[in-house]
Short mmCIF file of C-alpha atoms in Angstrom, two decimals:
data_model
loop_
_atom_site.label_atom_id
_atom_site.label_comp_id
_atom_site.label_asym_id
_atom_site.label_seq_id
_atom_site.Cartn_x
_atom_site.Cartn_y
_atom_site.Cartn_z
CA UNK A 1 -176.65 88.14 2.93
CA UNK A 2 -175.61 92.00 3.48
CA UNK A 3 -172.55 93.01 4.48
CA UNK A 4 -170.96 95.83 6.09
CA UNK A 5 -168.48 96.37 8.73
CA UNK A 6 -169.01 99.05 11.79
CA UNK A 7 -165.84 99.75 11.99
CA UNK A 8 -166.05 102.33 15.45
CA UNK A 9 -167.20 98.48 16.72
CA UNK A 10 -163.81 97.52 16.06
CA UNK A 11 -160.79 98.41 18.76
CA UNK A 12 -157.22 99.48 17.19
CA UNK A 13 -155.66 95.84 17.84
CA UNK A 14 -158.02 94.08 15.70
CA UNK A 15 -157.53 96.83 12.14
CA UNK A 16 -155.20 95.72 9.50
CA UNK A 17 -151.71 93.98 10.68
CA UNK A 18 -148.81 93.13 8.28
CA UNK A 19 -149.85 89.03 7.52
CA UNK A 20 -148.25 86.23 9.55
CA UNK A 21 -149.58 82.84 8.87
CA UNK A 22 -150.56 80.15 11.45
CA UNK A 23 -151.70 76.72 10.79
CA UNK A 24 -155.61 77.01 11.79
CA UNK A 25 -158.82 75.22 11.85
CA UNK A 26 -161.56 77.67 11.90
CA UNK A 27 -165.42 76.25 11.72
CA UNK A 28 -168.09 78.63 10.89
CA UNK A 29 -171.13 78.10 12.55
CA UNK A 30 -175.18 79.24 12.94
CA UNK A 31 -178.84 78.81 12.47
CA UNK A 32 -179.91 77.82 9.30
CA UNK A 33 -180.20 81.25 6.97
CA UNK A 34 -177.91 83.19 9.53
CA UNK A 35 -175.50 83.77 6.62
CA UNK A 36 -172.38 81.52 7.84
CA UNK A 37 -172.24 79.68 4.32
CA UNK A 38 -171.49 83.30 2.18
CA UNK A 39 -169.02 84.24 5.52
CA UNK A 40 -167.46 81.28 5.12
CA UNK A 41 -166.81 81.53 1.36
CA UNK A 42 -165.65 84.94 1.81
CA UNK A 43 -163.10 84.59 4.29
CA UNK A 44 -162.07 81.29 2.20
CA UNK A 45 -161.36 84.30 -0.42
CA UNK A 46 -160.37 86.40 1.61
CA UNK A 47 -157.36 83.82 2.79
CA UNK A 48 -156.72 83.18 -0.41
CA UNK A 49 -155.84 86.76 -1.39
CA UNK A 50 -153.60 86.53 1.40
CA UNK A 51 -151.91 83.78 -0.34
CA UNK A 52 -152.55 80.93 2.33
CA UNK A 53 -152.82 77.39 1.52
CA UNK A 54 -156.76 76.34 2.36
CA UNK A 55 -158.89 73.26 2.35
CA UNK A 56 -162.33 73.97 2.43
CA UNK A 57 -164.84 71.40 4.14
CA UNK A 58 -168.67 72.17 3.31
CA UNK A 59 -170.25 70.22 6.15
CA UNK A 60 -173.65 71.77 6.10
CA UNK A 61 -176.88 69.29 5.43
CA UNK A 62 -177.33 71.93 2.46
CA UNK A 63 -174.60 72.20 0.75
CA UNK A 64 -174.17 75.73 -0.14
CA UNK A 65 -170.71 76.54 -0.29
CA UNK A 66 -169.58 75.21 -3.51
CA UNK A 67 -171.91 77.74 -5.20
CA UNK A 68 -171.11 80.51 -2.93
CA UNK A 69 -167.27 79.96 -3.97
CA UNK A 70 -168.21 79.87 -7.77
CA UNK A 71 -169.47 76.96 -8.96
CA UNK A 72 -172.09 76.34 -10.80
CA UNK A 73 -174.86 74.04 -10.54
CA UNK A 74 -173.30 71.11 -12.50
CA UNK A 75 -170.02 71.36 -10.64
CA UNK A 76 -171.60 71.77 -7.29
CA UNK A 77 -173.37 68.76 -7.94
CA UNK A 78 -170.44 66.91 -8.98
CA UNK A 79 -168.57 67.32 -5.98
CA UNK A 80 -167.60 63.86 -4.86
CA UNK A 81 -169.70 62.97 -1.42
CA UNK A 82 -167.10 62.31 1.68
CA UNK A 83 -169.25 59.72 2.86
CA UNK A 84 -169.43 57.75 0.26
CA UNK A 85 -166.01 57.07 0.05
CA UNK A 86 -165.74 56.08 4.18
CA UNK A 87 -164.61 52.57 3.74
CA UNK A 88 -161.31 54.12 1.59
CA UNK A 89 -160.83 56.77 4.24
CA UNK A 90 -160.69 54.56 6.66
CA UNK A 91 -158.66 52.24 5.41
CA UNK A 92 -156.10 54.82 4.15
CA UNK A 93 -156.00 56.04 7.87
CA UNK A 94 -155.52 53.39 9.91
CA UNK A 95 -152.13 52.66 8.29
CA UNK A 96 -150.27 49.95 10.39
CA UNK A 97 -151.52 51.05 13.49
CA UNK A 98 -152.07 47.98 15.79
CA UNK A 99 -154.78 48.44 17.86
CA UNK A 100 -157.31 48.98 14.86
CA UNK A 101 -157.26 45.82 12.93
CA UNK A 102 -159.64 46.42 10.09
CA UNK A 103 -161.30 49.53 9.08
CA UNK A 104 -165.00 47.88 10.14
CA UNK A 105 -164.05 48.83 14.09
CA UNK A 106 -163.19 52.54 12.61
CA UNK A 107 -165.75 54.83 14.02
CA UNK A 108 -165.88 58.53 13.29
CA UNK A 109 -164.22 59.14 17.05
CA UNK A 110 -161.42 57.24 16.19
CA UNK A 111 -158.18 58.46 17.16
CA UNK A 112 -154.74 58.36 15.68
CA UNK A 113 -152.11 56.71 17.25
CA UNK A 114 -148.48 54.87 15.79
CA UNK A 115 -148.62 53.51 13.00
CA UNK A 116 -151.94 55.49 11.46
CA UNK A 117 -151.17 57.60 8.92
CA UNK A 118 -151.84 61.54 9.36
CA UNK A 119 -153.32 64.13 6.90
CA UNK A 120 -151.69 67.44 5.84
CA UNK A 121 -153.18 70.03 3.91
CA UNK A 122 -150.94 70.26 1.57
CA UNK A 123 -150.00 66.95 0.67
CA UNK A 124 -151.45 64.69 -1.98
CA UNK A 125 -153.09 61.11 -0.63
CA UNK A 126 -155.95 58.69 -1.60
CA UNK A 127 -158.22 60.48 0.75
CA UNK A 128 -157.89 63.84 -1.02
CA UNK A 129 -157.52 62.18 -4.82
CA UNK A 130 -161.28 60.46 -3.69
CA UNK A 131 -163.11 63.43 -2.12
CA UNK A 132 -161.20 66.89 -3.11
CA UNK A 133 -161.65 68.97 -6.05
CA UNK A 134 -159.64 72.12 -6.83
CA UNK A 135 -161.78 74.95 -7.11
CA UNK A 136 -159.96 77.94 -8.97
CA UNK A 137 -160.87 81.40 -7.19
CA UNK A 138 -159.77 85.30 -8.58
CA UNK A 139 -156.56 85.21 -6.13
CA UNK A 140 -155.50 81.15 -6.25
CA UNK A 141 -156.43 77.72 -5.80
CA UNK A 142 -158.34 75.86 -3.04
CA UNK A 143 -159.14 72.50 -2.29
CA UNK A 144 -162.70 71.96 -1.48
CA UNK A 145 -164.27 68.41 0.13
CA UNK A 146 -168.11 68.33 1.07
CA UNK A 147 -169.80 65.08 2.66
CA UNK A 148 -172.72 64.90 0.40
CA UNK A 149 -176.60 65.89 0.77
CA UNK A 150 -178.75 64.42 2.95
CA UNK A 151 -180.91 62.50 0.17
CA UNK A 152 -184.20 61.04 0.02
CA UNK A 153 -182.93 57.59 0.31
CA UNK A 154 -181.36 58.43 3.68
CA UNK A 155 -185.12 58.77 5.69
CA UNK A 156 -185.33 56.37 8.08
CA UNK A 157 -182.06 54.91 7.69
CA UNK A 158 -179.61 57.53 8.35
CA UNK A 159 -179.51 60.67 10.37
CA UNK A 160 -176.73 63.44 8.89
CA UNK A 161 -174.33 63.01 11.89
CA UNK A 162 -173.30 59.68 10.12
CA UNK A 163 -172.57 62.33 6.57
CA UNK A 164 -170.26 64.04 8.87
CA UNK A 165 -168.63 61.26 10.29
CA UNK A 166 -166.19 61.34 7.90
CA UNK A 167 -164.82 64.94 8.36
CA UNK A 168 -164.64 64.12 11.91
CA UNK A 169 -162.44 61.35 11.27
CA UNK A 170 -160.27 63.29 8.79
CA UNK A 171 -159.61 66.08 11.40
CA UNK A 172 -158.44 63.83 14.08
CA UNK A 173 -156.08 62.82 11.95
CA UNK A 174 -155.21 65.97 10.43
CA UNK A 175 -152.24 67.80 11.83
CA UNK A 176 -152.17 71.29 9.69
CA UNK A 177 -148.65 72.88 9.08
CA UNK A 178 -147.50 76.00 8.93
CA UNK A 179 -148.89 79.00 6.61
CA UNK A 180 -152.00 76.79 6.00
CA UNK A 181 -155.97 76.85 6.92
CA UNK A 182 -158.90 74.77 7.25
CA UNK A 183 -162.10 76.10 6.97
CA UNK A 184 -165.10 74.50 8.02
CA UNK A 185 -168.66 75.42 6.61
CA UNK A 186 -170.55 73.32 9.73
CA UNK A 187 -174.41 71.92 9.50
CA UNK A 188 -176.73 74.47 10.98
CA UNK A 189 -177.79 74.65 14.19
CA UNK A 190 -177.25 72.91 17.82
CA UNK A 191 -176.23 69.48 15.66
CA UNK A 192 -172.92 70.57 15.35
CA UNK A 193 -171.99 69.82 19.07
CA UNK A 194 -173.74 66.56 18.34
CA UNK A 195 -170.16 64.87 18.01
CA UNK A 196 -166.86 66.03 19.65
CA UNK A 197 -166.35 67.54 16.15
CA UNK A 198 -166.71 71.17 17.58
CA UNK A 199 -163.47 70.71 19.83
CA UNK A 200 -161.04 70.35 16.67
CA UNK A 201 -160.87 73.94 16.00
CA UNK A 202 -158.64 76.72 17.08
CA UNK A 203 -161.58 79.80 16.45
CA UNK A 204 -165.24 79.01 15.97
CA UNK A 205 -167.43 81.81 14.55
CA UNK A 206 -170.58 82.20 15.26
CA UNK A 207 -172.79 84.03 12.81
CA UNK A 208 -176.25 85.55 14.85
CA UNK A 209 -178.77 87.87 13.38
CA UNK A 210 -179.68 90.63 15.76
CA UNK A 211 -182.76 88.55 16.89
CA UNK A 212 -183.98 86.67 19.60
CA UNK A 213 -183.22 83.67 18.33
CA UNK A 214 -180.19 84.31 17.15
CA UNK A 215 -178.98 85.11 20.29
CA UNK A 216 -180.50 82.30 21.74
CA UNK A 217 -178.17 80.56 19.11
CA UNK A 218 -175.16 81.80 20.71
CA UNK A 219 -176.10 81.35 24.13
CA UNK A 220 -176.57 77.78 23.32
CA UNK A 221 -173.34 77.16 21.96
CA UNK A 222 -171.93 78.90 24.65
CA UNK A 223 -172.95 76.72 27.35
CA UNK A 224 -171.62 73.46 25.14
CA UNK A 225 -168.58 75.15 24.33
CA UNK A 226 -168.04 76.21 27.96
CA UNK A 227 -166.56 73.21 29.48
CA UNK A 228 -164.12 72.44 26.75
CA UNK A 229 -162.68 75.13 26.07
CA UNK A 230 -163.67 76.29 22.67
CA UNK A 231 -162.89 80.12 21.22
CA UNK A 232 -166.25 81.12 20.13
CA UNK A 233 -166.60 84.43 18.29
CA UNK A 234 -169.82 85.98 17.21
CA UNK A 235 -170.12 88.12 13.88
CA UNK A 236 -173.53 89.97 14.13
CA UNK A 237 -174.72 89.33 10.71
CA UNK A 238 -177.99 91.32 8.91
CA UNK A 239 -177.45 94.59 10.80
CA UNK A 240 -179.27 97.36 9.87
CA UNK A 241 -178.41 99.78 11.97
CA UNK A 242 -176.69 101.10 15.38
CA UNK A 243 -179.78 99.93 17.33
CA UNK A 244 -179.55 95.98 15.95
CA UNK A 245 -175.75 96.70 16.70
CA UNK A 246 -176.55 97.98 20.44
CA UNK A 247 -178.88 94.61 20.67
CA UNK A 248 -176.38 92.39 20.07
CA UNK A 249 -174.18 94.40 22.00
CA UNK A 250 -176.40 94.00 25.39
CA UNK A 251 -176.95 90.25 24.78
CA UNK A 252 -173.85 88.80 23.56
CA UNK A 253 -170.80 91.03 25.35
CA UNK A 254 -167.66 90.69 24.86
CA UNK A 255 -167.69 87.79 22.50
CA UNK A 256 -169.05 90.14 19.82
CA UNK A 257 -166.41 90.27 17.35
CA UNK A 258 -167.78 92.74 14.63
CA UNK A 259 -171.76 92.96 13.47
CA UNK A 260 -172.07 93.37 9.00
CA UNK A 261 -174.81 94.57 7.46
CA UNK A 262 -175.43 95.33 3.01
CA UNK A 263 -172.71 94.83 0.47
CA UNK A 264 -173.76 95.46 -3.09
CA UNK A 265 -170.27 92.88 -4.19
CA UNK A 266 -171.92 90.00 -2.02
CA UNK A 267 -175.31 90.67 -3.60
CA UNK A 268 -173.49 90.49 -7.06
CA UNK A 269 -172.20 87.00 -5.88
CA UNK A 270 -175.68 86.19 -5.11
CA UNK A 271 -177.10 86.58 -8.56
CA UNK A 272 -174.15 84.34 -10.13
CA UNK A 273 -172.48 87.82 -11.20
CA UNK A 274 -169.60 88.41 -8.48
CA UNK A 275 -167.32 91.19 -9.48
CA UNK A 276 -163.59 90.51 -8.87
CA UNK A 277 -162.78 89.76 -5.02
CA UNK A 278 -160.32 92.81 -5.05
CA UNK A 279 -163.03 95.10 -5.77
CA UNK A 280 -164.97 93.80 -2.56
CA UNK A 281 -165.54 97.03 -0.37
CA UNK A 282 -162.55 98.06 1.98
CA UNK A 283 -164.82 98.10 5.26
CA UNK A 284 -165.59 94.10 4.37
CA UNK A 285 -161.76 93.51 3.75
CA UNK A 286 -160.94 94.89 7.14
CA UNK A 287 -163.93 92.87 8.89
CA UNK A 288 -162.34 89.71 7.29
CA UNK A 289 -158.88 90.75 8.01
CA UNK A 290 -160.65 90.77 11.89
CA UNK A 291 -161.81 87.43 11.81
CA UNK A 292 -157.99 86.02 10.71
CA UNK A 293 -156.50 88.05 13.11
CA UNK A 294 -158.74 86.80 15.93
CA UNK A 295 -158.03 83.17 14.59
CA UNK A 296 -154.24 83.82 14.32
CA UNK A 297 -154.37 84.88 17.90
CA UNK A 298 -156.36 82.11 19.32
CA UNK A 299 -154.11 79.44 17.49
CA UNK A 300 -151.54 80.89 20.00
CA UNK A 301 -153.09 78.92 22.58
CA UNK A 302 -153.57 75.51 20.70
CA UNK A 303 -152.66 72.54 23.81
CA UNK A 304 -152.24 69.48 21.33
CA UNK A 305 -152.24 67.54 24.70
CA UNK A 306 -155.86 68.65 25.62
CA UNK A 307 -156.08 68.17 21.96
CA UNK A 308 -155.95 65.02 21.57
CA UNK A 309 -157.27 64.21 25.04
CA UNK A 310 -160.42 65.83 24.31
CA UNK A 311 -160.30 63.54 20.67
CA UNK A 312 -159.91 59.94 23.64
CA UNK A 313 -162.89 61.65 25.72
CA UNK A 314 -165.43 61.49 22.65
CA UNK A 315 -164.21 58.33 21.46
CA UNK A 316 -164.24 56.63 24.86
CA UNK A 317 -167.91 58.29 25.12
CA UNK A 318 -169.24 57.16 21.67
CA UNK A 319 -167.71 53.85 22.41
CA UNK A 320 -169.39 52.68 25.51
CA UNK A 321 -172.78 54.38 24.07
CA UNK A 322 -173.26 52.87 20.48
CA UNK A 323 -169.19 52.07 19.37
CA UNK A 324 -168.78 48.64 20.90
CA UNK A 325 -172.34 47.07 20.08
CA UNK A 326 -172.06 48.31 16.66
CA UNK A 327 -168.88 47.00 15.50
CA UNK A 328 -168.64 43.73 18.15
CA UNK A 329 -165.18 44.91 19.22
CA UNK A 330 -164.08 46.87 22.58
CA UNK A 331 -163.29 50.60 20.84
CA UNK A 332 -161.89 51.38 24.55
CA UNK A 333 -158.66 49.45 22.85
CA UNK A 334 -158.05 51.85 19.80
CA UNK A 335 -156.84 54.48 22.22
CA UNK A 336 -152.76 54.70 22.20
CA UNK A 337 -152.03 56.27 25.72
CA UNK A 338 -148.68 57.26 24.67
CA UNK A 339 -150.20 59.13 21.25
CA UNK A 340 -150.13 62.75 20.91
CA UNK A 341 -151.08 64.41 17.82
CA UNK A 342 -149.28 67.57 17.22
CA UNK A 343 -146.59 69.12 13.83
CA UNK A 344 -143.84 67.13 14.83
CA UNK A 345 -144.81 63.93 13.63
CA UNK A 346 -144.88 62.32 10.72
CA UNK A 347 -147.50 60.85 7.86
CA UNK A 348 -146.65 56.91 7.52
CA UNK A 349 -146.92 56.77 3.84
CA UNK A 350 -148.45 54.15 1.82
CA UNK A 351 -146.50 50.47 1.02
#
């Protein structure tokens, strides 16, 4: 991936600001080789530097973004598969809530409600002592989880929405706090709106190449997005120029955020040999100070109400589809009307 910022793309509200931290959940998404793995690790850094708490989710059926934060090919490798280790989440989350009465009726749309426990990004649990590692960057510490490859043994029996299922499940339960950040490295492509998971963020960015296609990309998730609401961003990614910049200009409008072309620090990063992140060239600081700023400013607007009613409309839907005749049990019954996930409550902690 090259990098650079325009920065006469930019207006004045969106340069450099004095920091103020939000509790966000920002997915990066795109066609497969659009570059939203290496944007995703470097706002990760980026965050980071700022000194903000972040867990890391690599949720892409390639699994890139261990290596693109660092590690190397044994400790990529190593990272403990999410999926794997459903039967624990489940059971962890469910807690003492009444209307789930064994973690076999637990589908990946299943929603909080009393009694389940909740998920902070900052805490310690089971969940994150099963499927987080620490991963130590220039600037701090992150946690990083990652739902495992899609492997051989998975033809024919599997498709990768059921790898995913378990980070869906984690974010409806996850109520983030202040001064922290989730970051979401999503699987490539149209599949992420294959699940209600692409409603559980406060900013989605959308990384296009100044092509046809990848502005066929974004005009594809812009028509799921539409109806529910979802902040979707572009970054024009691969530019090479002011005419790919006036491209993406005419096709994608307003929601063009900033377009980045060649940085010789990400191409470092690339061969295994990044330099220090504070040596990363002031225009792609700025661009990445952008992106948090436009992701501070959207979490502004978070409705935990629509929230979590948008959470009951997937579950309801995946119920009465597939739920129900899966697991033998009415999944309409899981729903708490009286539930609303939002920073006020509470974790119920473990017996």
């Amino acid at each position: 991936m090259a990098f650079l910022i325009h920065n006469r793309d930019l207006p004045q509200s969106l340069h450099y600001r004095p920091l103020r931290y939000l509790n966000m959940k920002i997915a990066f998404v795109g066609k497969g080789g659009s570059g939203k793995t290496t944007l995703s690790s470097l706002f990760i850094r980026h965050l980071v530097a700022n000194e903000a708490p972040v867990l890391a989710v690599d949720a892409d059926i390639n699994q890139h973004l261990g290596a693109a934060l660092g590690l190397d090919e044994a400790a990529a490798a190593a990272l403990p598969a999410m999926g794997a280790h459903l039967p624990l989440i489940k059971e962890y989350l469910r807690g003492t809530n009444p209307r789930i009465p064994s973690a076999e009726t637990m589908i990946k749309t299943t929603p909080p409600g009393e009694g389940s426990r909740l998920l902070r990004i900052r805490e310690d649990n089971p969940v994150y002592d099963a499927c987080a590692r620490p991963v130590r960057l220039d600037d701090g510490e992150i946690r990083l989880m990652a739902t495992g490859p899609f492997t051989e043994s998975d033809l024919g029996v599997a498709c990768y929405h059921s790898k995913v299922g378990a980070v869906e499940l984690c974010l409806n339960h996850l109520v983030d706090g202040p001064d922290e950040y989730l970051v979401v490295d999503m699987t490539a492509g149209s599949d992420s709106f294959a699940s209600g998971m692409f409603t559980r963020f406060d900013m989605t960015f959308l990384v296009a190449e100044p092509t046809r296609k990848g502005v066929s990309v974004y005009r594809q998730y812009k028509e799921y997005a539409r109806d529910f609401g979802v902040a979707l961003r572009v970054v024009g990614n691969k530019v090479q120029g002011m005419e790919d910049v006036d491209f993406l200009r005419e096709e994608i409008g307003d929601d063009l955020l900033v377009t980045v072309g060649h940085s010789d620090w990400v191409r470092s990063m690339e061969k295994g040999r990044p330099a220090r992140f504070e040596l990363l060239e002031a225009e792609n600081r700025m661009a990445l100070q952008s992106l948090q700023n436009t992701a501070d400013d959207s979490y502004r607007h978070r409705d935990w109400e629509r929230y979590t009613r948008q959470m009951v409309h997937f579950h309801l839907k995946n119920a009465e589809s597939w739920g129900n005749a899966k697991t033998g049990a009415d999944l309409a019954a899981q729903v708490d009307p009286g539930f609303v996930l939002g920073e006020g409550l509470g974790a119920v902690q473990p017996a």
